[in-house]
Amino acid sequence: MGSSASQLSKELLSEYQELTFLTKQEILLAHCRFKELLPKESRNTMDYRVPMEKILTMPELKSNPFRQRICYVFSTSEAKDGSLSFEDFLDFLSVFSDSATPEIKSHYAFRIFDFDDDGTLDRNDLVKLVNCLTGDAPETRLSQEEMNQLIGNILEESDIDKDGTVNLSEFQHVISRSPDFVSSFKIVL
Amino acid sequence: MAFKNKNDSGYSLKQLPCCSQLKYKLIIVFRQIWYTFLSFLHSLQLWHVALKKLSGRFGTGVLSYFLFLKMLLFFNVFLLFINIVFLVIPQSLCSQGSVHQFQGLELLTGAGSFTNTVMYYGYYSNSTLNENTKSSENRSLCIPYNMPLAYFFTIGISYFITCIILMYSMSRSFGESYRVDNPHGDLAMKVFCSWDFKVIKKASVKLQMENTSTQLKELLSELSRPSCSKSLCHRLMKMAVHTLAWTISLGSTFGCALAVHYFSAYMSKNLSKNVQQTTQIKEASLLALPVVVSAFNLLMPCLYNAVAWMEQYELPSMATYIAIFRNLLLKLFILGILCYHWLGTTVSGHNILKPLCWETFVGQELYRFLLMDFIFTILDTIFGEFVWRIFSQRVLGRQRKPVFDIARNVLELIYGQTLAWLGVLFSPLIPAMQIIKLVLLFYIKKTSLMMNCQSPSKPWRASQMMTIFITLLCFPSFLGSAVVVTYTIWSIRPSNVCGPFRSLNTIFESGKIWVRKLETENANLAWFTWIHKYMVENPFFLFFIAGILLIIIYFYAQFLDGQRRIISLLHEQIDNEGKDKKFLIGQLQDIYARKRPVFGKNGKDN
């Protein structure tokens, strides 16, 4: 699985192309950018896991309010510390690429917004989501009543089986109503 | 991504029977070819880095303007390629050119030494080029080439292919952006879907957060405020303001159209009268009409913006649609008057000294209009964005930079493309001019945006807007130019002294003559002429096809209606099932509660 060469071999490249939604150029570009994040001594091994702090220095993620959630969701490390290997990195780029299907994108969007990783979006997840969207500045933060009203409206609109949480199917149903989701849920290197 | 290790794969290829092996190998080969093709398309991506920078700073809305520009660029490259291969190259290889003195004014007016070149209709010959291939040695590479037929079919087929591509992109974009109406509102949608992950600059991210917060607060206050029934007086005043606004905008549109009509009549009279003026001044005065039209196109939208500000629509999207509609009306009227002027008066000769080769004259006029449009767009960018930014920051002391008006800029692009499509019949090289203009426009607009503007603060529903813009490109723009060109081909008499259709009554006759020649020369192709006589020339067949298409559209509309009803029924069903679940759980809890004291007693007894 891991190769010790610093260049991607042809079979590995075509295998990645089959397994992800990325084109050859995108995979090669991802490889270059990933190598830049590696420390000098481990440049030749591809099994290295880049810690989350280094990933968050990338310009595409630096100012994104969901950057930590993205690292946690795509990381496959046992320590759950948000570190990404090269394949996790490709996974992340594949989901956020041009050719990923809306189902994949909405599935991962749900996982990113699920702050407590319990498989549903309950009130606390929604509160954290709205705070991420509006930022920390005091003039943009929503007041307590506005927040309650907003969460109540969201649950009323999207919670179809009225259990107080938004599950994956309800989330995907809301997403399917917005034609702009696919074009805004994109990150390009 | 489950990444299977090669060693513990369940199947190995040798275990499968022979024909399945072949099938799988074929599938793998096809997939490799497909991936190679996708990589090739990806590497062709024009301006990838520039577009990424723009979307990183301004978001998806502004990006859609540049994607629209790229789409128009590809249309023009296609048109130019076809024209060059089938018209320009044969004509320039097989005939001699005369060299005129080049003066600087030609670049602006398109006349002068450019007149008798491959640029315009008048240069093309009306006979079969090089029917005798044995004539001389340096013509040995020319084969017999029927120029009028080539001209007619090239223009016809390029229009047809453009039509098909437009229809396809319009239906695809419509399919992506059309959503069945939701009665419950879209607050959840806004919270879940509105974050634009493409934005990466810190200042833009902060701006996006501010915008999201503002929109959410506005939506919440709208929901919490009871819909106040406005008093009669208030409603009457609103209606009066709207009526006044519409009167002003429609009146000014008609005024501009009339002004263009009288001015063009005056200019053509002036041209025919002042014979003693030097040709240079005459040619420079040809620029007056394009300047006037471009000035109207530039200044009137400012008036419409002022009127819309006076009206104060409740929904910002309504204001955008109304602004687009008014701008579109203005451009349609002006283009309509110009087409009437060129095809009507120029051809039938209301002037005493009508241009001898009217098609070349119309081609030159369109060249001048395109050029003036480009120059005025540059002026608008410099004054509207650069100077305005300096003014608003230094003099007015505002913190925010001016906002890029996406709708107005896209309408400018559509207007330019309409002119190019109108001009293809009269000047086959006009797409080249449009290509140069679009490329320069990309870089000018990008530089100006980076220096002077900030991302829009109102929400911009990008995919719905793209659908509207592609529909506008297809319906008034392409359809209008196709109608004008068809009318020219069908019923207007080509000029007698120049062009490939000199001796004919209409351009369409060249096709008919060819079919009749085929009939007499080649008896095997009788079926082809039969198809032509009974299907293309017979209107009944076209009505039949149109009827079938209308029936299909009706069926689809009914199908959609049924789907909408099914969706609402399913919503109700899920709701009821949720209630059922709650009821049953409540019953279960009751039963447990009733049974527990019994168990407790039993347990105690035991």
mmCIF file with all atom_site columns, C-alpha atoms in Angstrom, chain A:
data_model
loop_
_atom_site.group_PDB
_atom_site.id
_atom_site.type_symbol
_atom_site.label_atom_id
_atom_site.label_alt_id
_atom_site.label_comp_id
_atom_site.label_asym_id
_atom_site.label_entity_id
_atom_site.label_seq_id
_atom_site.pdbx_PDB_ins_code
_atom_site.Cartn_x
_atom_site.Cartn_y
_atom_site.Cartn_z
_atom_site.occupancy
_atom_site.B_iso_or_equiv
_atom_site.pdbx_formal_charge
_atom_site.auth_seq_id
_atom_site.auth_comp_id
_atom_site.auth_asym_id
_atom_site.auth_atom_id
_atom_site.pdbx_PDB_model_num
ATOM 1   C CA . MET A 1 1   ? 0.000   0.000  0.000   1.00 0.00 ? 1   MET A CA 1
ATOM 2   C CA . GLY A 1 2   ? 2.658   2.502  0.938   1.00 0.00 ? 2   GLY A CA 1
ATOM 3   C CA . SER A 1 3   ? 5.485   3.166  -1.440  1.00 0.00 ? 3   SER A CA 1
ATOM 4   C CA . SER A 1 4   ? 8.899   4.232  -0.363  1.00 0.00 ? 4   SER A CA 1
ATOM 5   C CA . ALA A 1 5   ? 9.584   6.321  -3.452  1.00 0.00 ? 5   ALA A CA 1
ATOM 6   C CA . SER A 1 6   ? 8.932   10.011 -3.344  1.00 0.00 ? 6   SER A CA 1
ATOM 7   C CA . GLN A 1 7   ? 7.228   9.829  -6.729  1.00 0.00 ? 7   GLN A CA 1
ATOM 8   C CA . LEU A 1 8   ? 3.907   8.108  -7.237  1.00 0.00 ? 8   LEU A CA 1
ATOM 9   C CA . SER A 1 9   ? 4.195   4.929  -9.281  1.00 0.00 ? 9   SER A CA 1
ATOM 10  C CA . LYS A 1 10  ? 1.978   4.480  -12.313 1.00 0.00 ? 10  LYS A CA 1
ATOM 11  C CA . GLU A 1 11  ? -0.060  1.623  -10.838 1.00 0.00 ? 11  GLU A CA 1
ATOM 12  C CA . LEU A 1 12  ? -0.641  3.583  -7.661  1.00 0.00 ? 12  LEU A CA 1
ATOM 13  C CA . LEU A 1 13  ? -1.721  6.588  -9.698  1.00 0.00 ? 13  LEU A CA 1
ATOM 14  C CA . SER A 1 14  ? -4.236  4.625  -11.732 1.00 0.00 ? 14  SER A CA 1
ATOM 15  C CA . GLU A 1 15  ? -5.485  2.874  -8.610  1.00 0.00 ? 15  GLU A CA 1
ATOM 16  C CA . TYR A 1 16  ? -6.096  6.219  -6.911  1.00 0.00 ? 16  TYR A CA 1
ATOM 17  C CA . GLN A 1 17  ? -7.850  7.404  -10.051 1.00 0.00 ? 17  GLN A CA 1
ATOM 18  C CA . GLU A 1 18  ? -10.213 4.434  -9.901  1.00 0.00 ? 18  GLU A CA 1
ATOM 19  C CA . LEU A 1 19  ? -10.966 4.825  -6.214  1.00 0.00 ? 19  LEU A CA 1
ATOM 20  C CA . THR A 1 20  ? -11.508 8.581  -6.017  1.00 0.00 ? 20  THR A CA 1
ATOM 21  C CA . PHE A 1 21  ? -13.275 11.229 -8.061  1.00 0.00 ? 21  PHE A CA 1
ATOM 22  C CA . LEU A 1 22  ? -10.006 12.992 -8.867  1.00 0.00 ? 22  LEU A CA 1
ATOM 23  C CA . THR A 1 23  ? -8.258  13.236 -12.228 1.00 0.00 ? 23  THR A CA 1
ATOM 24  C CA . LYS A 1 24  ? -4.585  12.387 -12.718 1.00 0.00 ? 24  LYS A CA 1
ATOM 25  C CA . GLN A 1 25  ? -3.478  16.035 -12.575 1.00 0.00 ? 25  GLN A CA 1
ATOM 26  C CA . GLU A 1 26  ? -5.385  16.598 -9.363  1.00 0.00 ? 26  GLU A CA 1
ATOM 27  C CA . ILE A 1 27  ? -3.797  13.536 -7.732  1.00 0.00 ? 27  ILE A CA 1
ATOM 28  C CA . LEU A 1 28  ? -0.305  14.639 -8.782  1.00 0.00 ? 28  LEU A CA 1
ATOM 29  C CA . LEU A 1 29  ? -0.944  18.161 -7.501  1.00 0.00 ? 29  LEU A CA 1
ATOM 30  C CA . ALA A 1 30  ? -2.224  16.724 -4.214  1.00 0.00 ? 30  ALA A CA 1
ATOM 31  C CA . HIS A 1 31  ? 0.933   14.639 -3.980  1.00 0.00 ? 31  HIS A CA 1
ATOM 32  C CA . CYS A 1 32  ? 3.110   17.744 -4.423  1.00 0.00 ? 32  CYS A CA 1
ATOM 33  C CA . ARG A 1 33  ? 1.200   19.739 -1.850  1.00 0.00 ? 33  ARG A CA 1
ATOM 34  C CA . PHE A 1 34  ? 1.209   16.846 0.632   1.00 0.00 ? 34  PHE A CA 1
ATOM 35  C CA . LYS A 1 35  ? 4.967   16.450 0.288   1.00 0.00 ? 35  LYS A CA 1
ATOM 36  C CA . GLU A 1 36  ? 5.413   20.105 1.190   1.00 0.00 ? 36  GLU A CA 1
ATOM 37  C CA . LEU A 1 37  ? 3.638   19.465 4.474   1.00 0.00 ? 37  LEU A CA 1
ATOM 38  C CA . LEU A 1 38  ? 5.916   16.580 5.387   1.00 0.00 ? 38  LEU A CA 1
ATOM 39  C CA . PRO A 1 39  ? 9.025   17.269 7.498   1.00 0.00 ? 39  PRO A CA 1
ATOM 40  C CA . LYS A 1 40  ? 12.265  16.926 5.542   1.00 0.00 ? 40  LYS A CA 1
ATOM 41  C CA . GLU A 1 41  ? 13.369  13.619 7.001   1.00 0.00 ? 41  GLU A CA 1
ATOM 42  C CA . SER A 1 42  ? 10.153  11.769 6.184   1.00 0.00 ? 42  SER A CA 1
ATOM 43  C CA . ARG A 1 43  ? 9.837   13.083 2.624   1.00 0.00 ? 43  ARG A CA 1
ATOM 44  C CA . ASN A 1 44  ? 10.494  9.655  1.218   1.00 0.00 ? 44  ASN A CA 1
ATOM 45  C CA . THR A 1 45  ? 7.946   7.621  3.108   1.00 0.00 ? 45  THR A CA 1
ATOM 46  C CA . MET A 1 46  ? 4.301   7.967  2.242   1.00 0.00 ? 46  MET A CA 1
ATOM 47  C CA . ASP A 1 47  ? 2.935   6.312  5.363   1.00 0.00 ? 47  ASP A CA 1
ATOM 48  C CA . TYR A 1 48  ? 3.590   9.352  7.473   1.00 0.00 ? 48  TYR A CA 1
ATOM 49  C CA . ARG A 1 49  ? 0.626   10.997 9.174   1.00 0.00 ? 49  ARG A CA 1
ATOM 50  C CA . VAL A 1 50  ? 0.695   14.782 9.058   1.00 0.00 ? 50  VAL A CA 1
ATOM 51  C CA . PRO A 1 51  ? -0.529  16.259 12.359  1.00 0.00 ? 51  PRO A CA 1
ATOM 52  C CA . MET A 1 52  ? -3.588  18.467 12.332  1.00 0.00 ? 52  MET A CA 1
ATOM 53  C CA . GLU A 1 53  ? -1.756  21.700 13.087  1.00 0.00 ? 53  GLU A CA 1
ATOM 54  C CA . LYS A 1 54  ? 0.345   21.310 9.950   1.00 0.00 ? 54  LYS A CA 1
ATOM 55  C CA . ILE A 1 55  ? -2.707  20.554 7.800   1.00 0.00 ? 55  ILE A CA 1
ATOM 56  C CA . LEU A 1 56  ? -4.429  23.654 9.117   1.00 0.00 ? 56  LEU A CA 1
ATOM 57  C CA . THR A 1 57  ? -1.604  25.827 7.782   1.00 0.00 ? 57  THR A CA 1
ATOM 58  C CA . MET A 1 58  ? -2.775  25.115 4.206   1.00 0.00 ? 58  MET A CA 1
ATOM 59  C CA . PRO A 1 59  ? -4.221  28.302 2.656   1.00 0.00 ? 59  PRO A CA 1
ATOM 60  C CA . GLU A 1 60  ? -7.374  26.475 1.532   1.00 0.00 ? 60  GLU A CA 1
ATOM 61  C CA . LEU A 1 61  ? -8.212  25.528 5.117   1.00 0.00 ? 61  LEU A CA 1
ATOM 62  C CA . LYS A 1 62  ? -6.594  28.284 7.148   1.00 0.00 ? 62  LYS A CA 1
ATOM 63  C CA . SER A 1 63  ? -9.650  30.509 7.484   1.00 0.00 ? 63  SER A CA 1
ATOM 64  C CA . ASN A 1 64  ? -12.376 27.926 7.072   1.00 0.00 ? 64  ASN A CA 1
ATOM 65  C CA . PRO A 1 65  ? -14.519 27.736 10.234  1.00 0.00 ? 65  PRO A CA 1
ATOM 66  C CA . PHE A 1 66  ? -15.024 23.995 9.736   1.00 0.00 ? 66  PHE A CA 1
ATOM 67  C CA . ARG A 1 67  ? -11.332 23.160 9.380   1.00 0.00 ? 67  ARG A CA 1
ATOM 68  C CA . GLN A 1 68  ? -10.983 21.118 12.564  1.00 0.00 ? 68  GLN A CA 1
ATOM 69  C CA . ARG A 1 69  ? -14.148 19.150 11.866  1.00 0.00 ? 69  ARG A CA 1
ATOM 70  C CA . ILE A 1 70  ? -12.850 18.352 8.373   1.00 0.00 ? 70  ILE A CA 1
ATOM 71  C CA . CYS A 1 71  ? -9.617  16.983 9.822   1.00 0.00 ? 71  CYS A CA 1
ATOM 72  C CA . TYR A 1 72  ? -11.443 14.875 12.406  1.00 0.00 ? 72  TYR A CA 1
ATOM 73  C CA . VAL A 1 73  ? -13.924 13.472 9.883   1.00 0.00 ? 73  VAL A CA 1
ATOM 74  C CA . PHE A 1 74  ? -11.369 12.444 7.274   1.00 0.00 ? 74  PHE A CA 1
ATOM 75  C CA . SER A 1 75  ? -8.739  11.186 9.664   1.00 0.00 ? 75  SER A CA 1
ATOM 76  C CA . THR A 1 76  ? -8.432  7.411  9.989   1.00 0.00 ? 76  THR A CA 1
ATOM 77  C CA . SER A 1 77  ? -5.909  7.418  12.833  1.00 0.00 ? 77  SER A CA 1
ATOM 78  C CA . GLU A 1 78  ? -6.716  5.316  15.900  1.00 0.00 ? 78  GLU A CA 1
ATOM 79  C CA . ALA A 1 79  ? -5.750  8.160  18.205  1.00 0.00 ? 79  ALA A CA 1
ATOM 80  C CA . LYS A 1 80  ? -8.559  10.320 16.741  1.00 0.00 ? 80  LYS A CA 1
ATOM 81  C CA . ASP A 1 81  ? -6.227  13.305 16.700  1.00 0.00 ? 81  ASP A CA 1
ATOM 82  C CA . GLY A 1 82  ? -7.170  14.605 13.272  1.00 0.00 ? 82  GLY A CA 1
ATOM 83  C CA . SER A 1 83  ? -3.891  13.666 11.587  1.00 0.00 ? 83  SER A CA 1
ATOM 84  C CA . LEU A 1 84  ? -4.158  12.817 7.899   1.00 0.00 ? 84  LEU A CA 1
ATOM 85  C CA . SER A 1 85  ? -2.189  10.323 5.833   1.00 0.00 ? 85  SER A CA 1
ATOM 86  C CA . PHE A 1 86  ? -1.863  10.797 2.100   1.00 0.00 ? 86  PHE A CA 1
ATOM 87  C CA . GLU A 1 87  ? -4.859  8.592  1.415   1.00 0.00 ? 87  GLU A CA 1
ATOM 88  C CA . ASP A 1 88  ? -6.984  10.510 3.929   1.00 0.00 ? 88  ASP A CA 1
ATOM 89  C CA . PHE A 1 89  ? -5.876  13.669 2.154   1.00 0.00 ? 89  PHE A CA 1
ATOM 90  C CA . LEU A 1 90  ? -6.931  12.246 -1.223  1.00 0.00 ? 90  LEU A CA 1
ATOM 91  C CA . ASP A 1 91  ? -10.234 11.182 0.310   1.00 0.00 ? 91  ASP A CA 1
ATOM 92  C CA . PHE A 1 92  ? -10.812 14.735 1.512   1.00 0.00 ? 92  PHE A CA 1
ATOM 93  C CA . LEU A 1 93  ? -9.986  16.235 -1.891  1.00 0.00 ? 93  LEU A CA 1
ATOM 94  C CA . SER A 1 94  ? -12.116 13.660 -3.656  1.00 0.00 ? 94  SER A CA 1
ATOM 95  C CA . VAL A 1 95  ? -15.229 14.496 -1.650  1.00 0.00 ? 95  VAL A CA 1
ATOM 96  C CA . PHE A 1 96  ? -14.682 18.222 -2.216  1.00 0.00 ? 96  PHE A CA 1
ATOM 97  C CA . SER A 1 97  ? -13.859 17.854 -5.931  1.00 0.00 ? 97  SER A CA 1
ATOM 98  C CA . ASP A 1 98  ? -15.897 18.851 -8.969  1.00 0.00 ? 98  ASP A CA 1
ATOM 99  C CA . SER A 1 99  ? -17.046 15.376 -9.916  1.00 0.00 ? 99  SER A CA 1
ATOM 100 C CA . ALA A 1 100 ? -18.159 14.013 -6.564  1.00 0.00 ? 100 ALA A CA 1
ATOM 101 C CA . THR A 1 101 ? -21.852 13.163 -6.504  1.00 0.00 ? 101 THR A CA 1
ATOM 102 C CA . PRO A 1 102 ? -24.300 15.233 -4.408  1.00 0.00 ? 102 PRO A CA 1
ATOM 103 C CA . GLU A 1 103 ? -25.017 12.145 -2.265  1.00 0.00 ? 103 GLU A CA 1
ATOM 104 C CA . ILE A 1 104 ? -21.370 11.794 -1.227  1.00 0.00 ? 104 ILE A CA 1
ATOM 105 C CA . LYS A 1 105 ? -21.080 15.511 -0.556  1.00 0.00 ? 105 LYS A CA 1
ATOM 106 C CA . SER A 1 106 ? -24.225 15.632 1.571   1.00 0.00 ? 106 SER A CA 1
ATOM 107 C CA . HIS A 1 107 ? -23.139 12.516 3.473   1.00 0.00 ? 107 HIS A CA 1
ATOM 108 C CA . TYR A 1 108 ? -19.819 14.109 4.408   1.00 0.00 ? 108 TYR A CA 1
ATOM 109 C CA . ALA A 1 109 ? -21.395 17.499 5.066   1.00 0.00 ? 109 ALA A CA 1
ATOM 110 C CA . PHE A 1 110 ? -23.629 15.759 7.589   1.00 0.00 ? 110 PHE A CA 1
ATOM 111 C CA . ARG A 1 111 ? -20.612 14.184 9.276   1.00 0.00 ? 111 ARG A CA 1
ATOM 112 C CA . ILE A 1 112 ? -18.765 17.517 9.361   1.00 0.00 ? 112 ILE A CA 1
ATOM 113 C CA . PHE A 1 113 ? -21.731 19.312 10.921  1.00 0.00 ? 113 PHE A CA 1
ATOM 114 C CA . ASP A 1 114 ? -22.255 16.525 13.492  1.00 0.00 ? 114 ASP A CA 1
ATOM 115 C CA . PHE A 1 115 ? -20.013 18.032 16.128  1.00 0.00 ? 115 PHE A CA 1
ATOM 116 C CA . ASP A 1 116 ? -20.544 15.321 18.745  1.00 0.00 ? 116 ASP A CA 1
ATOM 117 C CA . ASP A 1 117 ? -20.306 12.406 16.269  1.00 0.00 ? 117 ASP A CA 1
ATOM 118 C CA . ASP A 1 118 ? -23.508 10.740 17.440  1.00 0.00 ? 118 ASP A CA 1
ATOM 119 C CA . GLY A 1 119 ? -25.031 10.263 13.991  1.00 0.00 ? 119 GLY A CA 1
ATOM 120 C CA . THR A 1 120 ? -27.732 12.936 14.309  1.00 0.00 ? 120 THR A CA 1
ATOM 121 C CA . LEU A 1 121 ? -27.809 16.720 14.423  1.00 0.00 ? 121 LEU A CA 1
ATOM 122 C CA . ASP A 1 122 ? -29.394 17.661 17.731  1.00 0.00 ? 122 ASP A CA 1
ATOM 123 C CA . ARG A 1 123 ? -29.821 21.105 19.252  1.00 0.00 ? 123 ARG A CA 1
ATOM 124 C CA . ASN A 1 124 ? -26.223 21.449 20.448  1.00 0.00 ? 124 ASN A CA 1
ATOM 125 C CA . ASP A 1 125 ? -24.842 20.514 17.041  1.00 0.00 ? 125 ASP A CA 1
ATOM 126 C CA . LEU A 1 126 ? -27.098 23.083 15.400  1.00 0.00 ? 126 LEU A CA 1
ATOM 127 C CA . VAL A 1 127 ? -26.079 25.783 17.868  1.00 0.00 ? 127 VAL A CA 1
ATOM 128 C CA . LYS A 1 128 ? -22.397 25.097 17.216  1.00 0.00 ? 128 LYS A CA 1
ATOM 129 C CA . LEU A 1 129 ? -23.058 25.076 13.448  1.00 0.00 ? 129 LEU A CA 1
ATOM 130 C CA . VAL A 1 130 ? -24.749 28.489 13.493  1.00 0.00 ? 130 VAL A CA 1
ATOM 131 C CA . ASN A 1 131 ? -21.956 29.920 15.627  1.00 0.00 ? 131 ASN A CA 1
ATOM 132 C CA . CYS A 1 132 ? -19.402 28.671 13.098  1.00 0.00 ? 132 CYS A CA 1
ATOM 133 C CA . LEU A 1 133 ? -21.365 30.284 10.286  1.00 0.00 ? 133 LEU A CA 1
ATOM 134 C CA . THR A 1 134 ? -21.723 33.653 11.937  1.00 0.00 ? 134 THR A CA 1
ATOM 135 C CA . GLY A 1 135 ? -18.315 33.871 13.533  1.00 0.00 ? 135 GLY A CA 1
ATOM 136 C CA . ASP A 1 136 ? -17.158 35.038 16.929  1.00 0.00 ? 136 ASP A CA 1
ATOM 137 C CA . ALA A 1 137 ? -17.370 38.777 16.552  1.00 0.00 ? 137 ALA A CA 1
ATOM 138 C CA . PRO A 1 138 ? -19.904 40.219 19.012  1.00 0.00 ? 138 PRO A CA 1
ATOM 139 C CA . GLU A 1 139 ? -21.884 42.107 16.377  1.00 0.00 ? 139 GLU A CA 1
ATOM 140 C CA . THR A 1 140 ? -22.405 39.061 14.186  1.00 0.00 ? 140 THR A CA 1
ATOM 141 C CA . ARG A 1 141 ? -23.214 36.534 16.905  1.00 0.00 ? 141 ARG A CA 1
ATOM 142 C CA . LEU A 1 142 ? -26.886 35.726 17.315  1.00 0.00 ? 142 LEU A CA 1
ATOM 143 C CA . SER A 1 143 ? -28.526 36.511 20.624  1.00 0.00 ? 143 SER A CA 1
ATOM 144 C CA . GLN A 1 144 ? -30.013 33.756 22.763  1.00 0.00 ? 144 GLN A CA 1
ATOM 145 C CA . GLU A 1 145 ? -33.647 34.366 21.698  1.00 0.00 ? 145 GLU A CA 1
ATOM 146 C CA . GLU A 1 146 ? -32.661 34.636 18.030  1.00 0.00 ? 146 GLU A CA 1
ATOM 147 C CA . MET A 1 147 ? -30.738 31.387 18.351  1.00 0.00 ? 147 MET A CA 1
ATOM 148 C CA . ASN A 1 148 ? -33.668 29.595 19.985  1.00 0.00 ? 148 ASN A CA 1
ATOM 149 C CA . GLN A 1 149 ? -36.045 30.890 17.354  1.00 0.00 ? 149 GLN A CA 1
ATOM 150 C CA . LEU A 1 150 ? -33.669 29.862 14.593  1.00 0.00 ? 150 LEU A CA 1
ATOM 151 C CA . ILE A 1 151 ? -33.150 26.336 15.951  1.00 0.00 ? 151 ILE A CA 1
ATOM 152 C CA . GLY A 1 152 ? -36.896 25.958 16.436  1.00 0.00 ? 152 GLY A CA 1
ATOM 153 C CA . ASN A 1 153 ? -37.541 26.985 12.833  1.00 0.00 ? 153 ASN A CA 1
ATOM 154 C CA . ILE A 1 154 ? -34.842 24.702 11.476  1.00 0.00 ? 154 ILE A CA 1
ATOM 155 C CA . LEU A 1 155 ? -36.215 21.703 13.377  1.00 0.00 ? 155 LEU A CA 1
ATOM 156 C CA . GLU A 1 156 ? -39.740 22.543 12.300  1.00 0.00 ? 156 GLU A CA 1
ATOM 157 C CA . GLU A 1 157 ? -38.709 22.688 8.652   1.00 0.00 ? 157 GLU A CA 1
ATOM 158 C CA . SER A 1 158 ? -36.399 19.747 8.457   1.00 0.00 ? 158 SER A CA 1
ATOM 159 C CA . ASP A 1 159 ? -37.371 17.295 11.194  1.00 0.00 ? 159 ASP A CA 1
ATOM 160 C CA . ILE A 1 160 ? -39.960 15.250 9.377   1.00 0.00 ? 160 ILE A CA 1
ATOM 161 C CA . ASP A 1 161 ? -40.431 12.449 11.934  1.00 0.00 ? 161 ASP A CA 1
ATOM 162 C CA . LYS A 1 162 ? -40.506 14.937 14.783  1.00 0.00 ? 162 LYS A CA 1
ATOM 163 C CA . ASP A 1 163 ? -37.954 13.314 17.034  1.00 0.00 ? 163 ASP A CA 1
ATOM 164 C CA . GLY A 1 164 ? -36.107 16.535 17.848  1.00 0.00 ? 164 GLY A CA 1
ATOM 165 C CA . THR A 1 165 ? -33.010 15.749 15.784  1.00 0.00 ? 165 THR A CA 1
ATOM 166 C CA . VAL A 1 166 ? -32.109 15.884 12.110  1.00 0.00 ? 166 VAL A CA 1
ATOM 167 C CA . ASN A 1 167 ? -30.917 12.525 10.831  1.00 0.00 ? 167 ASN A CA 1
ATOM 168 C CA . LEU A 1 168 ? -29.022 11.824 7.613   1.00 0.00 ? 168 LEU A CA 1
ATOM 169 C CA . SER A 1 169 ? -32.051 11.307 5.366   1.00 0.00 ? 169 SER A CA 1
ATOM 170 C CA . GLU A 1 170 ? -33.764 14.470 6.571   1.00 0.00 ? 170 GLU A CA 1
ATOM 171 C CA . PHE A 1 171 ? -30.514 16.385 6.072   1.00 0.00 ? 171 PHE A CA 1
ATOM 172 C CA . GLN A 1 172 ? -30.151 15.025 2.557   1.00 0.00 ? 172 GLN A CA 1
ATOM 173 C CA . HIS A 1 173 ? -33.746 15.955 1.830   1.00 0.00 ? 173 HIS A CA 1
ATOM 174 C CA . VAL A 1 174 ? -33.053 19.580 2.810   1.00 0.00 ? 174 VAL A CA 1
ATOM 175 C CA . ILE A 1 175 ? -29.840 19.615 0.781   1.00 0.00 ? 175 ILE A CA 1
ATOM 176 C CA . SER A 1 176 ? -31.586 18.246 -2.303  1.00 0.00 ? 176 SER A CA 1
ATOM 177 C CA . ARG A 1 177 ? -33.760 21.377 -2.325  1.00 0.00 ? 177 ARG A CA 1
ATOM 178 C CA . SER A 1 178 ? -30.780 23.641 -2.806  1.00 0.00 ? 178 SER A CA 1
ATOM 179 C CA . PRO A 1 179 ? -29.183 23.601 -6.248  1.00 0.00 ? 179 PRO A CA 1
ATOM 180 C CA . ASP A 1 180 ? -26.246 25.709 -5.045  1.00 0.00 ? 180 ASP A CA 1
ATOM 181 C CA . PHE A 1 181 ? -24.972 23.192 -2.520  1.00 0.00 ? 181 PHE A CA 1
ATOM 182 C CA . VAL A 1 182 ? -22.864 21.217 -4.966  1.00 0.00 ? 182 VAL A CA 1
ATOM 183 C CA . SER A 1 183 ? -21.068 24.273 -6.272  1.00 0.00 ? 183 SER A CA 1
ATOM 184 C CA . SER A 1 184 ? -20.403 25.763 -2.856  1.00 0.00 ? 184 SER A CA 1
ATOM 185 C CA . PHE A 1 185 ? -19.217 22.508 -1.251  1.00 0.00 ? 185 PHE A CA 1
ATOM 186 C CA . LYS A 1 186 ? -16.017 22.549 -3.277  1.00 0.00 ? 186 LYS A CA 1
ATOM 187 C CA . ILE A 1 187 ? -12.349 23.030 -2.476  1.00 0.00 ? 187 ILE A CA 1
ATOM 188 C CA . VAL A 1 188 ? -9.871  23.212 -5.323  1.00 0.00 ? 188 VAL A CA 1
ATOM 189 C CA . LEU A 1 189 ? -6.111  23.037 -4.904  1.00 0.00 ? 189 LEU A CA 1
#
